[in-house]
Amino acid sequence: MSRRPALSPSRAGDFRQCPLMFRLRVVDRIPEPPSIAPRLGTLVHAVLEHVYDLPARDRTVEAAQAMLPSEWDAMLAKEPQLEELFEDASARDQFFADARERVATYFTMENPQRLEPAGREEFVEYQLDEGPNLRGVIDRVDVAPDGSIRVVDYKTGKTPHPRYGQQAKFQMRFYALLVERLRGRRPALLQLLYLRDGGTVVLHPTDDDLAQIEFEIRELWNEIASAARTGQFRTRKSTLCGWCSFQALCPEFGGTPPPLVHADVERALGIAVDSPLSAEPS
């Protein structure tokens, strides 16, 4: 059974970065070649989720690192093409060395023997009144004896410069809004753990923060709905274009997007398309 359309922090970030990229990824579902960085993140996240299945005394860095091969095998069972990520044995060895390093860094930041998360890889979903359905997966939720809530997110990259990292902060406030609506209590702490260099970013969300993030979500959804109804998913050129896998379909690089299918828009976004429809961004 397919889920009803929803907006997640990552898809919101896609639209903010480039509406056409959002369309090609979410509406058209154009396949993208697997890349190493996201798969490294998936592998490390799986280990940090399942290390908490062990008895507290057994949650050691050695035990966590020993989980890497079996978690990778589980990923391969779902996506056999992941083996194509590596050009040679050296690249594969480097991938697992990076994974072991990220796991080791985590153990310098927290002691999982002293933690009992209330939620791990917790699926959350909430229908915003007169707005979009919101959805996400939270890496970890901790609840203190007094009921205080901490939301934790693992990042396998390095700590961003203070001028950057806005998407990650948007993501955490997005989750804070969902947690407050679902649990009836605003998280006291939002914590981003950057496992490449051991950096931590801490946010203490306020009522104003959550009011602002709700406003941003509603404004963004109005933009998405307008693009969907008119078929005008415009390009937004930036320095991030160099990492985009859709350049061959982008007018900024001499490409042409495929014709936009009305049924695909409604399936992906739950929004009916106005006719006639213009398929190409301008």
PDB file of C-alpha atoms in Angstrom:
ATOM      1  CA  MET A   1       0.000   0.000   0.000  1.00  0.00           C
ATOM      2  CA  SER A   2       1.507   3.349  -1.037  1.00  0.00           C
ATOM      3  CA  ARG A   3       1.731   6.219   1.424  1.00  0.00           C
ATOM      4  CA  ARG A   4      -0.156   9.421   0.808  1.00  0.00           C
ATOM      5  CA  PRO A   5       1.895  12.365  -0.427  1.00  0.00           C
ATOM      6  CA  ALA A   6       3.923  14.190   2.208  1.00  0.00           C
ATOM      7  CA  LEU A   7       6.682  16.754   2.617  1.00  0.00           C
ATOM      8  CA  SER A   8       9.897  15.697   4.350  1.00  0.00           C
ATOM      9  CA  PRO A   9      12.846  17.891   5.363  1.00  0.00           C
ATOM     10  CA  SER A  10      15.015  16.454   2.582  1.00  0.00           C
ATOM     11  CA  ARG A  11      12.391  17.020  -0.108  1.00  0.00           C
ATOM     12  CA  ALA A  12      11.760  20.520   1.227  1.00  0.00           C
ATOM     13  CA  GLY A  13      15.495  21.106   0.920  1.00  0.00           C
ATOM     14  CA  ASP A  14      15.425  19.838  -2.659  1.00  0.00           C
ATOM     15  CA  PHE A  15      12.771  22.377  -3.657  1.00  0.00           C
ATOM     16  CA  ARG A  16      14.557  25.220  -1.898  1.00  0.00           C
ATOM     17  CA  GLN A  17      17.756  24.294  -3.736  1.00  0.00           C
ATOM     18  CA  CYS A  18      16.142  23.878  -7.177  1.00  0.00           C
ATOM     19  CA  PRO A  19      12.465  23.315  -8.065  1.00  0.00           C
ATOM     20  CA  LEU A  20      13.417  21.421 -11.236  1.00  0.00           C
ATOM     21  CA  MET A  21      15.669  19.055  -9.289  1.00  0.00           C
ATOM     22  CA  PHE A  22      12.759  18.491  -6.893  1.00  0.00           C
ATOM     23  CA  ARG A  23      10.459  17.699  -9.816  1.00  0.00           C
ATOM     24  CA  LEU A  24      12.862  15.250 -11.476  1.00  0.00           C
ATOM     25  CA  ARG A  25      13.531  13.479  -8.179  1.00  0.00           C
ATOM     26  CA  VAL A  26      10.068  13.478  -6.590  1.00  0.00           C
ATOM     27  CA  VAL A  27       7.576  13.678  -9.457  1.00  0.00           C
ATOM     28  CA  ASP A  28       9.371  12.048 -12.393  1.00  0.00           C
ATOM     29  CA  ARG A  29      11.415   9.703 -10.196  1.00  0.00           C
ATOM     30  CA  ILE A  30      14.364   9.788 -12.560  1.00  0.00           C
ATOM     31  CA  PRO A  31      16.878   7.153 -11.391  1.00  0.00           C
ATOM     32  CA  GLU A  32      20.103   8.552  -9.995  1.00  0.00           C
ATOM     33  CA  PRO A  33      23.421   6.708  -9.886  1.00  0.00           C
ATOM     34  CA  PRO A  34      24.381   5.652  -6.360  1.00  0.00           C
ATOM     35  CA  SER A  35      27.057   7.776  -4.757  1.00  0.00           C
ATOM     36  CA  ILE A  36      29.415   7.010  -1.928  1.00  0.00           C
ATOM     37  CA  ALA A  37      28.657   9.754   0.615  1.00  0.00           C
ATOM     38  CA  PRO A  38      24.928   8.964   1.106  1.00  0.00           C
ATOM     39  CA  ARG A  39      25.650   5.227   1.312  1.00  0.00           C
ATOM     40  CA  LEU A  40      28.345   5.847   3.901  1.00  0.00           C
ATOM     41  CA  GLY A  41      25.730   7.740   5.881  1.00  0.00           C
ATOM     42  CA  THR A  42      23.205   4.917   5.533  1.00  0.00           C
ATOM     43  CA  LEU A  43      25.741   2.338   6.735  1.00  0.00           C
ATOM     44  CA  VAL A  44      26.888   4.339   9.753  1.00  0.00           C
ATOM     45  CA  HIS A  45      23.304   5.222  10.693  1.00  0.00           C
ATOM     46  CA  ALA A  46      22.351   1.534  10.631  1.00  0.00           C
ATOM     47  CA  VAL A  47      25.193   0.648  12.990  1.00  0.00           C
ATOM     48  CA  LEU A  48      24.362   3.477  15.397  1.00  0.00           C
ATOM     49  CA  GLU A  49      20.737   2.372  15.399  1.00  0.00           C
ATOM     50  CA  HIS A  50      21.412  -1.299  16.042  1.00  0.00           C
ATOM     51  CA  VAL A  51      24.222  -0.893  18.564  1.00  0.00           C
ATOM     52  CA  TYR A  52      21.431  -0.053  21.008  1.00  0.00           C
ATOM     53  CA  ASP A  53      19.989  -3.537  20.485  1.00  0.00           C
ATOM     54  CA  LEU A  54      22.960  -4.822  22.502  1.00  0.00           C
ATOM     55  CA  PRO A  55      22.958  -4.934  26.301  1.00  0.00           C
ATOM     56  CA  ALA A  56      24.359  -1.671  27.635  1.00  0.00           C
ATOM     57  CA  ARG A  57      27.659  -3.182  28.811  1.00  0.00           C
ATOM     58  CA  ASP A  58      28.317  -4.588  25.315  1.00  0.00           C
ATOM     59  CA  ARG A  59      27.922  -1.271  23.488  1.00  0.00           C
ATOM     60  CA  THR A  60      31.583  -0.754  22.723  1.00  0.00           C
ATOM     61  CA  VAL A  61      33.320   0.805  19.752  1.00  0.00           C
ATOM     62  CA  GLU A  62      34.705  -2.609  18.809  1.00  0.00           C
ATOM     63  CA  ALA A  63      31.243  -4.184  18.852  1.00  0.00           C
ATOM     64  CA  ALA A  64      29.812  -1.339  16.769  1.00  0.00           C
ATOM     65  CA  GLN A  65      32.587  -1.520  14.178  1.00  0.00           C
ATOM     66  CA  ALA A  66      32.121  -5.290  13.973  1.00  0.00           C
ATOM     67  CA  MET A  67      28.539  -4.652  12.803  1.00  0.00           C
ATOM     68  CA  LEU A  68      29.671  -2.860   9.648  1.00  0.00           C
ATOM     69  CA  PRO A  69      30.066  -5.936   7.383  1.00  0.00           C
ATOM     70  CA  SER A  70      26.663  -7.406   8.256  1.00  0.00           C
ATOM     71  CA  GLU A  71      24.912  -4.055   7.894  1.00  0.00           C
ATOM     72  CA  TRP A  72      26.588  -3.601   4.505  1.00  0.00           C
ATOM     73  CA  ASP A  73      25.411  -7.067   3.470  1.00  0.00           C
ATOM     74  CA  ALA A  74      21.860  -6.056   4.416  1.00  0.00           C
ATOM     75  CA  MET A  75      22.185  -2.960   2.225  1.00  0.00           C
ATOM     76  CA  LEU A  76      23.510  -5.060  -0.668  1.00  0.00           C
ATOM     77  CA  ALA A  77      20.569  -7.441  -0.350  1.00  0.00           C
ATOM     78  CA  LYS A  78      18.267  -4.487  -1.053  1.00  0.00           C
ATOM     79  CA  GLU A  79      20.503  -2.780  -3.632  1.00  0.00           C
ATOM     80  CA  PRO A  80      22.958  -5.234  -5.267  1.00  0.00           C
ATOM     81  CA  GLN A  81      24.183  -2.436  -7.563  1.00  0.00           C
ATOM     82  CA  LEU A  82      25.897  -0.805  -4.593  1.00  0.00           C
ATOM     83  CA  GLU A  83      28.987  -2.902  -5.306  1.00  0.00           C
ATOM     84  CA  GLU A  84      29.389  -0.737  -8.409  1.00  0.00           C
ATOM     85  CA  LEU A  85      30.180   2.207  -6.133  1.00  0.00           C
ATOM     86  CA  PHE A  86      33.808   1.169  -5.903  1.00  0.00           C
ATOM     87  CA  GLU A  87      36.281   1.518  -8.735  1.00  0.00           C
ATOM     88  CA  ASP A  88      38.614  -1.015  -7.165  1.00  0.00           C
ATOM     89  CA  ALA A  89      39.477  -2.820  -3.941  1.00  0.00           C
ATOM     90  CA  SER A  90      41.330   0.240  -2.672  1.00  0.00           C
ATOM     91  CA  ALA A  91      38.214   2.407  -2.956  1.00  0.00           C
ATOM     92  CA  ARG A  92      36.187  -0.243  -1.134  1.00  0.00           C
ATOM     93  CA  ASP A  93      38.775  -0.440   1.646  1.00  0.00           C
ATOM     94  CA  GLN A  94      38.715   3.342   2.009  1.00  0.00           C
ATOM     95  CA  PHE A  95      34.919   3.318   2.286  1.00  0.00           C
ATOM     96  CA  PHE A  96      35.013   0.878   5.201  1.00  0.00           C
ATOM     97  CA  ALA A  97      37.930   2.705   6.808  1.00  0.00           C
ATOM     98  CA  ASP A  98      35.842   5.893   6.690  1.00  0.00           C
ATOM     99  CA  ALA A  99      32.890   4.034   8.206  1.00  0.00           C
ATOM    100  CA  ARG A 100      35.017   2.658  11.044  1.00  0.00           C
ATOM    101  CA  GLU A 101      36.393   6.143  11.675  1.00  0.00           C
ATOM    102  CA  ARG A 102      32.901   7.694  11.846  1.00  0.00           C
ATOM    103  CA  VAL A 103      31.767   5.033  14.309  1.00  0.00           C
ATOM    104  CA  ALA A 104      34.871   5.548  16.442  1.00  0.00           C
ATOM    105  CA  THR A 105      34.286   9.305  16.459  1.00  0.00           C
ATOM    106  CA  TYR A 106      30.743   8.762  17.694  1.00  0.00           C
ATOM    107  CA  PHE A 107      32.094   6.936  20.760  1.00  0.00           C
ATOM    108  CA  THR A 108      34.242   9.973  21.620  1.00  0.00           C
ATOM    109  CA  MET A 109      31.107  12.131  21.625  1.00  0.00           C
ATOM    110  CA  GLU A 110      28.664   9.972  23.581  1.00  0.00           C
ATOM    111  CA  ASN A 111      28.735   6.885  25.764  1.00  0.00           C
ATOM    112  CA  PRO A 112      25.919   4.630  24.507  1.00  0.00           C
ATOM    113  CA  GLN A 113      26.295   2.452  27.598  1.00  0.00           C
ATOM    114  CA  ARG A 114      24.620   5.280  29.525  1.00  0.00           C
ATOM    115  CA  LEU A 115      21.779   5.915  27.098  1.00  0.00           C
ATOM    116  CA  GLU A 116      18.467   4.165  26.501  1.00  0.00           C
ATOM    117  CA  PRO A 117      16.810   5.936  23.566  1.00  0.00           C
ATOM    118  CA  ALA A 118      13.037   6.267  23.512  1.00  0.00           C
ATOM    119  CA  GLY A 119      13.112   6.076  19.717  1.00  0.00           C
ATOM    120  CA  ARG A 120      15.580   5.073  17.007  1.00  0.00           C
ATOM    121  CA  GLU A 121      15.013   5.718  13.315  1.00  0.00           C
ATOM    122  CA  GLU A 122      11.564   6.844  14.443  1.00  0.00           C
ATOM    123  CA  PHE A 123       9.053   7.409  11.665  1.00  0.00           C
ATOM    124  CA  VAL A 124       6.947  10.516  12.321  1.00  0.00           C
ATOM    125  CA  GLU A 125       4.027  11.891  10.350  1.00  0.00           C
ATOM    126  CA  TYR A 126       1.614  14.731  10.988  1.00  0.00           C
ATOM    127  CA  GLN A 127      -1.063  16.431   8.914  1.00  0.00           C
ATOM    128  CA  LEU A 128      -0.672  20.185   9.243  1.00  0.00           C
ATOM    129  CA  ASP A 129      -4.066  21.907   9.470  1.00  0.00           C
ATOM    130  CA  GLU A 130      -4.909  23.352   6.043  1.00  0.00           C
ATOM    131  CA  GLY A 131      -1.373  22.518   4.973  1.00  0.00           C
ATOM    132  CA  PRO A 132       0.784  19.641   3.823  1.00  0.00           C
ATOM    133  CA  ASN A 133       1.188  16.229   5.359  1.00  0.00           C
ATOM    134  CA  LEU A 134       4.608  16.238   7.068  1.00  0.00           C
ATOM    135  CA  ARG A 135       6.820  13.183   7.346  1.00  0.00           C
ATOM    136  CA  GLY A 136      10.297  12.250   8.449  1.00  0.00           C
ATOM    137  CA  VAL A 137      12.547   9.732  10.158  1.00  0.00           C
ATOM    138  CA  ILE A 138      14.335  10.904  13.303  1.00  0.00           C
ATOM    139  CA  ASP A 139      17.676   9.264  14.045  1.00  0.00           C
ATOM    140  CA  ARG A 140      17.165   9.215  17.808  1.00  0.00           C
ATOM    141  CA  VAL A 141      14.770  10.521  20.430  1.00  0.00           C
ATOM    142  CA  ASP A 142      15.834  10.582  24.098  1.00  0.00           C
ATOM    143  CA  VAL A 143      13.399  11.210  26.942  1.00  0.00           C
ATOM    144  CA  ALA A 144      14.763  12.189  30.372  1.00  0.00           C
ATOM    145  CA  PRO A 145      13.149  11.025  33.647  1.00  0.00           C
ATOM    146  CA  ASP A 146      11.454  14.435  33.951  1.00  0.00           C
ATOM    147  CA  GLY A 147       9.952  14.042  30.468  1.00  0.00           C
ATOM    148  CA  SER A 148      12.343  16.416  28.694  1.00  0.00           C
ATOM    149  CA  ILE A 149      12.910  15.436  25.079  1.00  0.00           C
ATOM    150  CA  ARG A 150      16.143  15.505  23.078  1.00  0.00           C
ATOM    151  CA  VAL A 151      16.187  14.957  19.306  1.00  0.00           C
ATOM    152  CA  VAL A 152      19.504  13.716  17.927  1.00  0.00           C
ATOM    153  CA  ASP A 153      20.651  13.565  14.305  1.00  0.00           C
ATOM    154  CA  TYR A 154      23.862  11.948  13.063  1.00  0.00           C
ATOM    155  CA  LYS A 155      25.760  13.562  10.193  1.00  0.00           C
ATOM    156  CA  THR A 156      28.682  11.730   8.592  1.00  0.00           C
ATOM    157  CA  GLY A 157      30.126  14.950   7.169  1.00  0.00           C
ATOM    158  CA  LYS A 158      32.128  17.642   8.919  1.00  0.00           C
ATOM    159  CA  THR A 159      30.760  20.470  11.033  1.00  0.00           C
ATOM    160  CA  PRO A 160      29.660  23.307   8.738  1.00  0.00           C
ATOM    161  CA  HIS A 161      30.895  26.869   9.027  1.00  0.00           C
ATOM    162  CA  PRO A 162      28.448  28.926  11.142  1.00  0.00           C
ATOM    163  CA  ARG A 163      27.361  30.755   7.971  1.00  0.00           C
ATOM    164  CA  TYR A 164      26.228  27.467   6.469  1.00  0.00           C
ATOM    165  CA  GLY A 165      24.394  24.398   7.726  1.00  0.00           C
ATOM    166  CA  GLN A 166      21.000  26.084   7.449  1.00  0.00           C
ATOM    167  CA  GLN A 167      19.390  23.013   5.863  1.00  0.00           C
ATOM    168  CA  ALA A 168      20.394  20.853   8.829  1.00  0.00           C
ATOM    169  CA  LYS A 169      18.959  23.399  11.266  1.00  0.00           C
ATOM    170  CA  PHE A 170      15.767  23.585   9.190  1.00  0.00           C
ATOM    171  CA  GLN A 171      15.558  19.790   9.375  1.00  0.00           C
ATOM    172  CA  MET A 172      15.913  19.742  13.160  1.00  0.00           C
ATOM    173  CA  ARG A 173      13.299  22.443  13.710  1.00  0.00           C
ATOM    174  CA  PHE A 174      11.024  20.588  11.276  1.00  0.00           C
ATOM    175  CA  TYR A 175      11.402  17.498  13.489  1.00  0.00           C
ATOM    176  CA  ALA A 176      10.866  19.563  16.633  1.00  0.00           C
ATOM    177  CA  LEU A 177       7.554  20.767  15.246  1.00  0.00           C
ATOM    178  CA  LEU A 178       6.451  17.203  14.506  1.00  0.00           C
ATOM    179  CA  VAL A 179       7.557  15.919  17.904  1.00  0.00           C
ATOM    180  CA  GLU A 180       5.697  18.713  19.693  1.00  0.00           C
ATOM    181  CA  ARG A 181       2.497  18.039  17.759  1.00  0.00           C
ATOM    182  CA  LEU A 182       2.724  14.260  18.194  1.00  0.00           C
ATOM    183  CA  ARG A 183       4.002  14.039  21.778  1.00  0.00           C
ATOM    184  CA  GLY A 184       2.421  17.206  23.141  1.00  0.00           C
ATOM    185  CA  ARG A 185       5.728  18.575  24.386  1.00  0.00           C
ATOM    186  CA  ARG A 186       8.336  20.730  22.673  1.00  0.00           C
ATOM    187  CA  PRO A 187      11.821  19.173  22.597  1.00  0.00           C
ATOM    188  CA  ALA A 188      14.151  20.903  25.010  1.00  0.00           C
ATOM    189  CA  LEU A 189      17.207  20.147  22.905  1.00  0.00           C
ATOM    190  CA  LEU A 190      18.048  19.486  19.262  1.00  0.00           C
ATOM    191  CA  GLN A 191      21.503  18.036  18.722  1.00  0.00           C
ATOM    192  CA  LEU A 192      23.447  17.507  15.492  1.00  0.00           C
ATOM    193  CA  LEU A 193      26.462  15.190  15.808  1.00  0.00           C
ATOM    194  CA  TYR A 194      29.019  15.574  12.985  1.00  0.00           C
ATOM    195  CA  LEU A 195      30.963  12.337  12.867  1.00  0.00           C
ATOM    196  CA  ARG A 196      33.751  13.325  10.487  1.00  0.00           C
ATOM    197  CA  ASP A 197      35.324  15.782  12.917  1.00  0.00           C
ATOM    198  CA  GLY A 198      33.406  15.299  16.176  1.00  0.00           C
ATOM    199  CA  GLY A 199      31.639  18.659  16.063  1.00  0.00           C
ATOM    200  CA  THR A 200      28.296  19.265  17.737  1.00  0.00           C
ATOM    201  CA  VAL A 201      25.602  21.820  16.956  1.00  0.00           C
ATOM    202  CA  VAL A 202      22.995  22.364  19.663  1.00  0.00           C
ATOM    203  CA  LEU A 203      19.673  24.143  19.263  1.00  0.00           C
ATOM    204  CA  HIS A 204      17.173  25.038  21.979  1.00  0.00           C
ATOM    205  CA  PRO A 205      13.885  25.535  20.116  1.00  0.00           C
ATOM    206  CA  THR A 206      11.533  28.229  21.342  1.00  0.00           C
ATOM    207  CA  ASP A 207       7.870  28.862  20.660  1.00  0.00           C
ATOM    208  CA  ASP A 208       8.951  31.521  18.166  1.00  0.00           C
ATOM    209  CA  ASP A 209      11.278  29.039  16.431  1.00  0.00           C
ATOM    210  CA  LEU A 210       8.472  26.560  15.875  1.00  0.00           C
ATOM    211  CA  ALA A 211       6.049  29.268  14.783  1.00  0.00           C
ATOM    212  CA  GLN A 212       8.653  30.433  12.273  1.00  0.00           C
ATOM    213  CA  ILE A 213       9.353  26.938  10.930  1.00  0.00           C
ATOM    214  CA  GLU A 214       5.638  26.318  10.503  1.00  0.00           C
ATOM    215  CA  PHE A 215       5.354  29.582   8.577  1.00  0.00           C
ATOM    216  CA  GLU A 216       8.314  28.596   6.369  1.00  0.00           C
ATOM    217  CA  ILE A 217       6.810  25.168   5.691  1.00  0.00           C
ATOM    218  CA  ARG A 218       3.466  26.660   4.717  1.00  0.00           C
ATOM    219  CA  GLU A 219       5.102  29.232   2.449  1.00  0.00           C
ATOM    220  CA  LEU A 220       7.247  26.565   0.833  1.00  0.00           C
ATOM    221  CA  TRP A 221       4.258  24.284   0.312  1.00  0.00           C
ATOM    222  CA  ASN A 222       2.378  27.130  -1.374  1.00  0.00           C
ATOM    223  CA  GLU A 223       5.320  27.504  -3.777  1.00  0.00           C
ATOM    224  CA  ILE A 224       5.367  23.749  -4.448  1.00  0.00           C
ATOM    225  CA  ALA A 225       1.603  23.701  -5.007  1.00  0.00           C
ATOM    226  CA  SER A 226       1.836  26.617  -7.430  1.00  0.00           C
ATOM    227  CA  ALA A 227       4.621  24.912  -9.385  1.00  0.00           C
ATOM    228  CA  ALA A 228       2.603  21.687  -9.487  1.00  0.00           C
ATOM    229  CA  ARG A 229      -0.611  23.325 -10.676  1.00  0.00           C
ATOM    230  CA  THR A 230       1.121  25.286 -13.424  1.00  0.00           C
ATOM    231  CA  GLY A 231       3.812  22.769 -14.330  1.00  0.00           C
ATOM    232  CA  GLN A 232       6.466  25.473 -13.882  1.00  0.00           C
ATOM    233  CA  PHE A 233       9.262  23.846 -11.881  1.00  0.00           C
ATOM    234  CA  ARG A 234      11.931  26.433 -12.551  1.00  0.00           C
ATOM    235  CA  THR A 235      15.673  26.007 -12.407  1.00  0.00           C
ATOM    236  CA  ARG A 236      17.705  27.685  -9.678  1.00  0.00           C
ATOM    237  CA  LYS A 237      21.348  27.783 -10.671  1.00  0.00           C
ATOM    238  CA  SER A 238      23.911  27.732  -7.877  1.00  0.00           C
ATOM    239  CA  THR A 239      27.296  26.348  -6.913  1.00  0.00           C
ATOM    240  CA  LEU A 240      25.477  23.133  -5.932  1.00  0.00           C
ATOM    241  CA  CYS A 241      24.718  22.400  -9.596  1.00  0.00           C
ATOM    242  CA  GLY A 242      28.115  20.740  -9.876  1.00  0.00           C
ATOM    243  CA  TRP A 243      26.882  17.880  -7.684  1.00  0.00           C
ATOM    244  CA  CYS A 244      23.517  17.460  -9.427  1.00  0.00           C
ATOM    245  CA  SER A 245      22.954  14.193 -11.310  1.00  0.00           C
ATOM    246  CA  PHE A 246      20.273  15.754 -13.539  1.00  0.00           C
ATOM    247  CA  GLN A 247      22.452  18.094 -15.608  1.00  0.00           C
ATOM    248  CA  ALA A 248      21.654  16.216 -18.851  1.00  0.00           C
ATOM    249  CA  LEU A 249      17.961  17.097 -18.335  1.00  0.00           C
ATOM    250  CA  CYS A 250      18.490  20.686 -17.184  1.00  0.00           C
ATOM    251  CA  PRO A 251      18.067  23.699 -19.504  1.00  0.00           C
ATOM    252  CA  GLU A 252      20.895  25.456 -17.646  1.00  0.00           C
ATOM    253  CA  PHE A 253      23.229  22.819 -19.129  1.00  0.00           C
ATOM    254  CA  GLY A 254      21.584  22.475 -22.541  1.00  0.00           C
ATOM    255  CA  GLY A 255      19.226  19.661 -21.564  1.00  0.00           C
ATOM    256  CA  THR A 256      15.477  19.237 -21.824  1.00  0.00           C
ATOM    257  CA  PRO A 257      13.278  17.811 -19.041  1.00  0.00           C
ATOM    258  CA  PRO A 258      10.901  14.994 -19.988  1.00  0.00           C
ATOM    259  CA  PRO A 259       7.230  15.887 -20.555  1.00  0.00           C
ATOM    260  CA  LEU A 260       5.463  16.381 -17.258  1.00  0.00           C
ATOM    261  CA  VAL A 261       2.761  13.777 -16.639  1.00  0.00           C
ATOM    262  CA  HIS A 262      -0.336  15.025 -14.798  1.00  0.00           C
ATOM    263  CA  ALA A 263      -0.878  11.708 -13.017  1.00  0.00           C
ATOM    264  CA  ASP A 264       2.701  11.715 -11.711  1.00  0.00           C
ATOM    265  CA  VAL A 265       2.222  15.150 -10.159  1.00  0.00           C
ATOM    266  CA  GLU A 266      -0.962  14.093  -8.405  1.00  0.00           C
ATOM    267  CA  ARG A 267       0.571  10.813  -7.234  1.00  0.00           C
ATOM    268  CA  ALA A 268       3.662  12.506  -5.817  1.00  0.00           C
ATOM    269  CA  LEU A 269       2.116  15.665  -4.381  1.00  0.00           C
ATOM    270  CA  GLY A 270      -1.628  15.110  -4.170  1.00  0.00           C
ATOM    271  CA  ILE A 271      -2.195  18.245  -6.247  1.00  0.00           C
ATOM    272  CA  ALA A 272      -4.306  18.391  -9.406  1.00  0.00           C
ATOM    273  CA  VAL A 273      -2.598  20.025 -12.384  1.00  0.00           C
ATOM    274  CA  ASP A 274      -4.208  22.899 -14.225  1.00  0.00           C
ATOM    275  CA  SER A 275      -4.592  22.446 -17.990  1.00  0.00           C
ATOM    276  CA  PRO A 276      -3.082  23.265 -20.378  1.00  0.00           C
ATOM    277  CA  LEU A 277       0.273  22.408 -18.801  1.00  0.00           C
ATOM    278  CA  SER A 278       3.718  23.731 -19.660  1.00  0.00           C
ATOM    279  CA  ALA A 279       6.319  21.062 -19.014  1.00  0.00           C
ATOM    280  CA  GLU A 280       9.501  23.062 -19.336  1.00  0.00           C
ATOM    281  CA  PRO A 281      10.847  25.571 -16.796  1.00  0.00           C
ATOM    282  CA  SER A 282      11.340  29.104 -17.969  1.00  0.00           C
TER     283      SER A 282
END
